[in-house]
Short mmCIF file of C-alpha atoms and ligand atoms in Angstrom, two decimals:
data_model
loop_
_atom_site.label_atom_id
_atom_site.label_comp_id
_atom_site.label_asym_id
_atom_site.label_seq_id
_atom_site.Cartn_x
_atom_site.Cartn_y
_atom_site.Cartn_z
CA MET A 1 -9.24 -35.20 85.20
CA ASN A 2 -5.69 -36.35 85.39
CA LEU A 3 -5.38 -40.13 85.65
CA ILE A 4 -2.17 -41.62 86.99
CA SER A 5 -1.54 -43.72 83.91
CA ASP A 6 -0.45 -40.72 81.84
CA MET A 7 1.97 -39.73 84.65
CA GLN A 8 1.45 -36.04 84.31
CA ILE A 9 2.39 -34.32 87.53
CA PRO A 10 1.66 -30.65 86.94
CA VAL A 11 3.59 -28.13 88.98
CA ARG A 12 2.00 -24.98 90.36
CA ARG A 13 4.93 -22.90 91.56
CA ALA A 14 4.95 -20.82 94.72
CA PRO A 15 4.93 -17.11 93.80
CA HIS A 16 8.02 -16.54 95.97
CA SER A 17 10.34 -18.74 97.95
CA ARG A 18 10.34 -18.63 101.78
CA ILE A 19 13.87 -20.02 101.97
CA HIS A 20 15.35 -16.73 103.21
CA GLU A 21 13.30 -17.15 106.42
CA VAL A 22 15.26 -20.26 107.45
CA ASP A 23 17.65 -20.09 110.39
CA TRP A 24 19.99 -22.84 109.13
CA GLY A 25 21.81 -23.15 112.43
CA ASN A 26 18.62 -23.98 114.26
CA LEU A 27 16.55 -26.52 112.35
CA GLU A 28 13.85 -28.21 114.37
CA LEU A 29 12.01 -30.88 112.38
CA GLY A 30 8.89 -29.39 110.80
CA GLN A 31 9.64 -25.84 111.89
CA TYR A 32 10.24 -24.82 108.29
CA ASN A 33 8.61 -26.43 105.29
CA SER A 34 9.96 -26.21 101.78
CA ASP A 35 8.07 -24.14 99.22
CA HIS A 36 6.08 -26.97 97.64
CA MET A 37 4.18 -30.14 98.45
CA LEU A 38 2.76 -33.00 96.44
CA VAL A 39 -0.91 -33.93 96.75
CA CYS A 40 -2.79 -36.83 95.16
CA ASP A 41 -6.33 -37.96 95.99
CA TYR A 42 -8.14 -41.29 95.79
CA SER A 43 -11.83 -41.91 95.37
CA GLU A 44 -14.19 -44.23 93.49
CA GLY A 45 -11.47 -46.87 93.36
CA ARG A 46 -8.70 -44.88 91.71
CA TRP A 47 -5.94 -42.37 92.27
CA PHE A 48 -6.19 -39.15 90.29
CA GLY A 49 -4.84 -35.64 89.87
CA PRO A 50 -1.34 -35.73 91.41
CA GLU A 51 -0.06 -32.18 91.62
CA ILE A 52 2.92 -30.33 93.03
CA MET A 53 1.69 -27.07 94.50
CA PRO A 54 2.72 -24.38 97.00
CA PHE A 55 2.94 -25.69 100.58
CA GLY A 56 -0.25 -24.70 102.37
CA PRO A 57 -3.23 -25.80 104.45
CA PHE A 58 -5.76 -28.49 103.57
CA SER A 59 -9.44 -27.77 103.89
CA LEU A 60 -11.17 -30.78 105.48
CA LEU A 61 -14.54 -31.20 107.15
CA PRO A 62 -14.57 -31.91 110.91
CA THR A 63 -16.10 -35.32 110.18
CA THR A 64 -13.11 -36.42 108.09
CA LEU A 65 -12.44 -40.01 109.21
CA ALA A 66 -8.69 -39.57 109.77
CA PHE A 67 -9.45 -37.13 112.60
CA HIS A 68 -11.42 -39.78 114.45
CA TYR A 69 -10.34 -43.37 113.87
CA GLY A 70 -6.64 -43.16 113.10
CA GLN A 71 -6.57 -44.38 109.52
CA THR A 72 -3.30 -42.57 108.83
CA ILE A 73 0.16 -43.73 107.77
CA PHE A 74 3.41 -41.95 107.08
CA GLU A 75 7.04 -42.39 106.11
CA GLY A 76 10.20 -40.49 106.96
CA MET A 77 13.02 -40.15 104.45
CA LYS A 78 15.92 -37.81 103.92
CA ALA A 79 17.46 -36.01 100.94
CA PHE A 80 21.15 -35.17 101.21
CA ARG A 81 23.37 -32.73 99.37
CA THR A 82 26.64 -34.40 98.47
CA ALA A 83 30.05 -32.72 98.41
CA ASP A 84 29.73 -32.07 94.64
CA GLY A 85 26.42 -30.24 95.14
CA ARG A 86 24.09 -32.97 93.85
CA VAL A 87 20.99 -33.95 95.83
CA HIS A 88 19.76 -37.50 96.41
CA ILE A 89 17.09 -39.31 98.40
CA PHE A 90 18.41 -42.10 100.61
CA ARG A 91 16.97 -45.57 99.87
CA PRO A 92 13.45 -44.52 98.74
CA GLU A 93 12.59 -48.00 97.37
CA LYS A 94 13.13 -49.54 100.79
CA HIS A 95 10.83 -46.92 102.31
CA TYR A 96 8.20 -47.58 99.66
CA GLU A 97 8.26 -51.31 100.47
CA ARG A 98 7.50 -50.48 104.10
CA TRP A 99 4.86 -47.97 102.99
CA VAL A 100 3.06 -50.76 101.13
CA ARG A 101 3.02 -52.94 104.27
CA SER A 102 1.72 -50.03 106.37
CA ALA A 103 -1.04 -49.25 103.87
CA GLU A 104 -2.15 -52.88 103.75
CA ARG A 105 -2.29 -53.13 107.54
CA LEU A 106 -4.45 -49.99 107.73
CA CYS A 107 -6.75 -51.13 104.87
CA MET A 108 -5.65 -48.28 102.64
CA PRO A 109 -5.17 -48.32 98.88
CA VAL A 110 -1.49 -48.18 97.96
CA VAL A 111 -0.50 -45.06 96.06
CA PRO A 112 1.25 -46.17 92.82
CA SER A 113 5.04 -46.17 93.02
CA GLU A 114 5.12 -43.72 90.07
CA VAL A 115 3.39 -41.13 92.21
CA PHE A 116 5.34 -41.95 95.36
CA MET A 117 8.78 -42.19 93.74
CA GLU A 118 8.51 -39.91 90.72
CA GLY A 119 6.36 -37.35 92.54
CA MET A 120 8.88 -37.25 95.38
CA ARG A 121 11.81 -37.01 92.98
CA ARG A 122 10.26 -34.04 91.21
CA LEU A 123 9.28 -32.37 94.46
CA VAL A 124 12.78 -32.68 95.91
CA GLN A 125 14.32 -31.57 92.65
CA LEU A 126 12.11 -28.48 92.62
CA ASP A 127 12.92 -27.68 96.28
CA ARG A 128 16.56 -28.87 96.16
CA GLU A 129 17.87 -25.54 97.51
CA TRP A 130 16.19 -26.55 100.77
CA ALA A 131 18.54 -29.53 101.23
CA PRO A 132 21.25 -28.42 103.65
CA GLY A 133 24.78 -29.63 102.92
CA SER A 134 26.31 -29.71 106.39
CA THR A 135 26.97 -33.08 108.02
CA GLY A 136 24.10 -33.92 110.36
CA SER A 137 21.57 -31.93 108.33
CA ALA A 138 19.28 -33.06 105.53
CA LEU A 139 15.94 -32.35 103.92
CA TYR A 140 13.46 -34.54 105.77
CA ILE A 141 10.73 -35.90 103.49
CA ARG A 142 7.38 -36.81 104.98
CA PRO A 143 4.92 -38.73 102.75
CA PHE A 144 1.63 -39.42 104.51
CA GLN A 145 -1.85 -40.65 103.74
CA ILE A 146 -5.11 -39.96 105.52
CA ALA A 147 -8.67 -41.25 105.19
CA THR A 148 -10.78 -38.36 103.91
CA ASP A 149 -14.37 -39.68 103.84
CA PHE A 150 -16.55 -37.37 105.86
CA ARG A 151 -18.77 -39.76 107.76
CA LEU A 152 -18.62 -40.70 111.41
CA LYS A 153 -19.52 -44.31 110.84
CA LEU A 154 -16.57 -46.57 111.68
CA LYS A 155 -15.65 -48.19 108.39
CA ILE A 156 -12.84 -48.53 105.91
CA ALA A 157 -12.74 -45.18 104.13
CA GLU A 158 -13.36 -44.97 100.40
CA SER A 159 -11.44 -41.75 99.82
CA TYR A 160 -7.91 -40.78 100.79
CA ARG A 161 -5.39 -38.01 100.43
CA PHE A 162 -1.72 -38.79 99.84
CA ALA A 163 0.72 -35.93 100.29
CA ILE A 164 4.44 -35.29 100.61
CA VAL A 165 5.92 -32.35 102.48
CA CYS A 166 9.59 -31.56 103.14
CA SER A 167 11.33 -29.90 106.05
CA PRO A 168 15.03 -29.07 106.45
CA ALA A 169 16.28 -30.85 109.57
CA GLY A 170 19.33 -30.77 111.81
CA ASN A 171 20.23 -33.23 114.57
CA TYR A 172 17.08 -34.64 116.20
CA PHE A 173 18.75 -35.12 119.59
CA SER A 174 21.41 -32.64 120.57
CA ARG A 175 23.08 -34.97 123.09
CA PRO A 176 23.28 -38.65 124.12
CA VAL A 177 20.07 -39.88 125.72
CA ARG A 178 19.06 -41.49 129.00
CA VAL A 179 16.45 -44.22 128.59
CA LYS A 180 14.18 -46.18 130.90
CA VAL A 181 13.33 -49.84 130.31
CA GLU A 182 9.53 -49.79 130.13
CA ARG A 183 8.01 -52.70 132.04
CA GLU A 184 4.39 -51.59 132.27
CA TYR A 185 3.24 -49.96 129.05
CA ALA A 186 3.64 -51.45 125.58
CA ARG A 187 4.33 -49.83 122.23
CA ALA A 188 3.13 -52.85 120.27
CA VAL A 189 1.67 -56.31 120.80
CA LYS A 190 1.71 -59.43 118.68
CA GLY A 191 -1.00 -59.14 116.06
CA GLY A 192 -1.08 -55.34 116.42
CA THR A 193 0.29 -52.55 114.25
CA GLY A 194 3.85 -52.30 115.60
CA TYR A 195 5.48 -53.02 112.23
CA ALA A 196 3.38 -50.39 110.43
CA LYS A 197 4.22 -46.71 110.39
CA CYS A 198 0.78 -45.56 111.45
CA GLY A 199 -0.03 -42.46 113.44
CA GLY A 200 -1.67 -44.37 116.30
CA ASN A 201 1.59 -46.08 117.28
CA TYR A 202 3.16 -42.72 117.90
CA GLY A 203 0.17 -41.17 119.67
CA ALA A 204 0.00 -44.12 122.06
CA SER A 205 3.70 -43.81 122.89
CA LEU A 206 3.35 -40.29 124.26
CA PHE A 207 1.93 -41.12 127.68
CA PRO A 208 4.61 -43.70 128.71
CA THR A 209 7.28 -41.34 127.36
CA GLN A 210 5.83 -38.48 129.39
CA MET A 211 5.96 -40.67 132.52
CA ALA A 212 9.60 -41.57 131.81
CA LYS A 213 10.42 -37.88 131.24
CA ALA A 214 8.91 -37.02 134.60
CA GLU A 215 11.56 -39.33 136.08
CA GLY A 216 14.32 -37.53 134.18
CA TYR A 217 14.67 -39.90 131.22
CA ASP A 218 14.60 -38.81 127.57
CA GLN A 219 13.00 -41.91 126.06
CA VAL A 220 11.70 -45.35 126.94
CA LEU A 221 13.32 -48.61 125.95
CA TRP A 222 10.30 -50.63 124.89
CA THR A 223 9.95 -54.25 125.95
CA ASP A 224 7.61 -56.85 124.43
CA GLY A 225 3.95 -56.35 125.29
CA VAL A 226 3.42 -59.83 126.79
CA SER A 227 6.24 -60.62 129.23
CA HIS A 228 8.02 -57.22 129.26
CA GLN A 229 11.20 -59.32 129.35
CA TYR A 230 12.64 -58.63 125.90
CA ILE A 231 13.90 -55.35 124.48
CA GLU A 232 12.22 -54.24 121.25
CA GLU A 233 12.88 -50.60 120.35
CA SER A 234 14.06 -47.33 121.83
CA GLY A 235 11.53 -44.50 121.73
CA MET A 236 10.84 -43.99 118.03
CA MET A 237 13.99 -45.82 116.93
CA ASN A 238 15.41 -49.31 116.55
CA VAL A 239 17.99 -50.14 119.17
CA PHE A 240 21.51 -51.61 119.03
CA PHE A 241 23.86 -52.84 121.76
CA VAL A 242 27.50 -53.80 121.62
CA ILE A 243 27.76 -56.88 123.85
CA ASP A 244 31.15 -58.58 124.14
CA GLY A 245 32.24 -56.82 120.96
CA VAL A 246 29.23 -58.08 118.95
CA LEU A 247 26.71 -55.64 117.47
CA VAL A 248 23.33 -56.94 118.60
CA THR A 249 19.85 -55.75 117.62
CA PRO A 250 16.44 -57.33 118.30
CA PRO A 251 15.03 -59.29 115.35
CA LEU A 252 12.22 -57.99 113.15
CA ASN A 253 8.71 -59.26 113.81
CA ASP A 254 5.22 -57.80 113.79
CA THR A 255 5.96 -55.64 116.83
CA THR A 256 9.10 -53.99 115.47
CA LEU A 257 9.53 -51.43 112.73
CA ASP A 258 11.74 -52.54 109.85
CA GLY A 259 13.98 -49.48 110.06
CA VAL A 260 15.92 -48.40 106.98
CA THR A 261 18.72 -46.98 109.13
CA ARG A 262 18.73 -50.28 111.06
CA ASP A 263 19.11 -52.23 107.82
CA SER A 264 21.83 -49.89 106.53
CA LEU A 265 23.85 -50.22 109.74
CA LEU A 266 23.66 -54.01 109.59
CA VAL A 267 24.98 -53.96 106.02
CA LEU A 268 27.77 -51.51 106.88
CA ALA A 269 28.77 -53.42 110.01
CA SER A 270 29.04 -56.71 108.13
CA ALA A 271 31.10 -55.00 105.43
CA ALA A 272 33.44 -53.62 108.10
CA GLY A 273 33.94 -57.09 109.58
CA ILE A 274 32.05 -56.24 112.78
CA PRO A 275 30.28 -59.34 114.13
CA VAL A 276 26.51 -58.82 113.98
CA GLU A 277 23.63 -60.69 115.60
CA GLU A 278 19.91 -60.10 115.10
CA ARG A 279 18.54 -61.77 118.21
CA SER A 280 16.41 -61.21 121.27
CA VAL A 281 17.99 -59.36 124.17
CA SER A 282 16.34 -59.94 127.53
CA VAL A 283 16.23 -57.32 130.24
CA ASP A 284 18.14 -59.78 132.47
CA GLU A 285 20.91 -60.13 129.90
CA LEU A 286 21.07 -56.37 129.51
CA ARG A 287 21.23 -55.78 133.27
CA GLU A 288 23.90 -58.39 133.78
CA GLY A 289 25.86 -57.14 130.78
CA LEU A 290 25.74 -53.59 132.12
CA GLU A 291 26.77 -54.73 135.62
CA ARG A 292 29.74 -56.67 134.30
CA GLY A 293 30.86 -54.11 131.72
CA ARG A 294 30.03 -56.44 128.83
CA VAL A 295 27.61 -53.93 127.26
CA ARG A 296 30.03 -51.33 125.93
CA GLU A 297 27.68 -49.31 123.74
CA ALA A 298 23.99 -48.72 123.18
CA PHE A 299 22.35 -46.52 120.59
CA GLY A 300 19.07 -45.87 118.83
CA ALA A 301 18.88 -45.77 115.03
CA GLY A 302 16.24 -44.11 112.88
CA THR A 303 15.79 -41.79 109.93
CA ALA A 304 15.15 -38.66 111.95
CA ALA A 305 17.68 -39.33 114.71
CA VAL A 306 20.25 -41.28 112.60
CA ILE A 307 22.37 -42.76 115.44
CA SER A 308 21.52 -41.55 118.89
CA PRO A 309 23.96 -42.71 121.60
CA ILE A 310 22.47 -43.92 124.89
CA TRP A 311 24.59 -43.04 127.92
CA GLN A 312 22.39 -44.34 130.71
CA ILE A 313 19.77 -47.08 131.03
CA GLY A 314 17.31 -47.29 133.92
CA ILE A 315 16.14 -50.81 134.80
CA ASP A 316 13.58 -51.35 137.56
CA GLY A 317 14.63 -48.25 139.48
CA ARG A 318 18.39 -48.59 139.06
CA ASP A 319 20.48 -46.62 136.56
CA TYR A 320 23.39 -48.13 134.66
CA THR A 321 25.86 -45.79 132.99
CA ILE A 322 27.64 -46.81 129.82
CA PRO A 323 31.11 -45.24 129.82
CA VAL A 324 31.62 -43.12 126.73
CA SER A 325 34.65 -44.50 124.93
CA ARG A 326 37.30 -41.88 124.26
CA ASP A 327 39.70 -44.20 122.47
CA GLY A 328 37.94 -43.81 119.14
CA GLY A 329 37.28 -47.55 118.96
CA SER A 330 33.51 -47.40 119.30
CA ILE A 331 31.28 -49.13 116.80
CA GLY A 332 28.40 -46.59 116.79
CA PRO A 333 30.57 -43.63 115.70
CA GLU A 334 32.40 -45.84 113.17
CA LEU A 335 29.10 -46.88 111.58
CA LYS A 336 27.77 -43.32 111.61
CA GLU A 337 30.91 -42.16 109.82
CA ALA A 338 30.53 -44.94 107.22
CA LEU A 339 26.87 -44.02 106.68
CA ASP A 340 27.55 -40.29 106.48
CA SER A 341 30.43 -40.85 104.06
CA ILE A 342 28.04 -42.49 101.60
CA ARG A 343 25.19 -40.06 102.17
CA TYR A 344 27.29 -36.90 101.90
CA GLY A 345 29.16 -38.30 98.91
CA ARG A 346 32.57 -38.49 100.58
CA THR A 347 33.01 -42.09 99.43
CA GLU A 348 31.52 -44.29 96.76
CA ASP A 349 28.00 -45.65 97.18
CA PRO A 350 28.64 -49.36 96.55
CA TYR A 351 25.07 -50.35 97.42
CA GLY A 352 23.25 -47.93 95.09
CA TRP A 353 21.48 -46.37 98.07
CA ASN A 354 21.61 -42.77 96.85
CA PHE A 355 18.75 -42.00 94.44
CA TYR A 356 19.82 -38.79 92.69
CA VAL A 357 17.01 -36.40 91.86
C1 LIG B 1 11.68 -41.05 111.62
O1 LIG B 1 12.72 -41.40 112.20
O2 LIG B 1 11.68 -40.70 110.44
C2 LIG B 1 10.40 -41.06 112.30
O3 LIG B 1 9.44 -41.35 111.67
C3 LIG B 1 10.29 -40.66 113.68
C4 LIG B 1 9.41 -39.46 113.81
C5 LIG B 1 8.64 -39.56 115.08
C6 LIG B 1 10.19 -38.19 113.74
#
């Protein structure tokens, strides 16, 4: 048996690549998976046997705990191909820090960083041809962990599977989105799991989103779960507003995900001299700001969607349109360009964010 301490990650290669099947102009997340995946299991108090192997199905009993009680976590990262043809993973350490917090909240053992980081590096290196080079596209990396005990008793599992799969991805949203301020349902509540990247958060968001879609919106703008007065996130992303020329985003707390794109945009905005505030934004402030033209931009930010402009916001039955700036002076596009320039290697990476494989 292969213990983690000797850091052997054997590679079982796929007999042939499936890369020729990819329609590169039409990349829906998860539609194509790269040739290999990494798998590592945990039982009897230790991680063992990490292996890179051909992408393929898992065989699990129907009583596997993850199917029933939601003990699952995941991350979303991206690998980019830079102009000189090299491939890097964007800010993996920051994702691993969040992974640790998610695992702790869900009572899961934390996979060692050697397996997470080094396993991912080797996997992406092996499947580097799958990283598209065009701006807006990347190789999406999905580490996840599930409870694998096969018992129906509700308890903290004693065995787990950690895996990483990769999928080439284009733009998540093809156009600016219309969002509805959600005043009834909650994504997260104080003391809950909002800050963790656990499957249940996403499953529970589907119904309110479906209701908003029935009204013609693309996403919900989540408010706090107690008063429904303060904006928290947008759909599956963090949210930013430009109010009176200041870039404003709600602060981090246990109901908000500590987004890596969010953090990167805050750093880039400060470096560009754009005034930034991490503070609460009430629905009343948002409504008034939209009515008076003080809210000039709104956008969601996340790994999958990068920066997703919001063109209309529905508040209590009334829609407010944010005029799309055509003078090139908008902050969202400026920040996206700054981020893309680093990620696609068009400028230097002064922050050491690109982790070359
Ligand atoms: C991401 O942005 O990476 C996410 O995890 C969102 C996911 C629902 C695609």
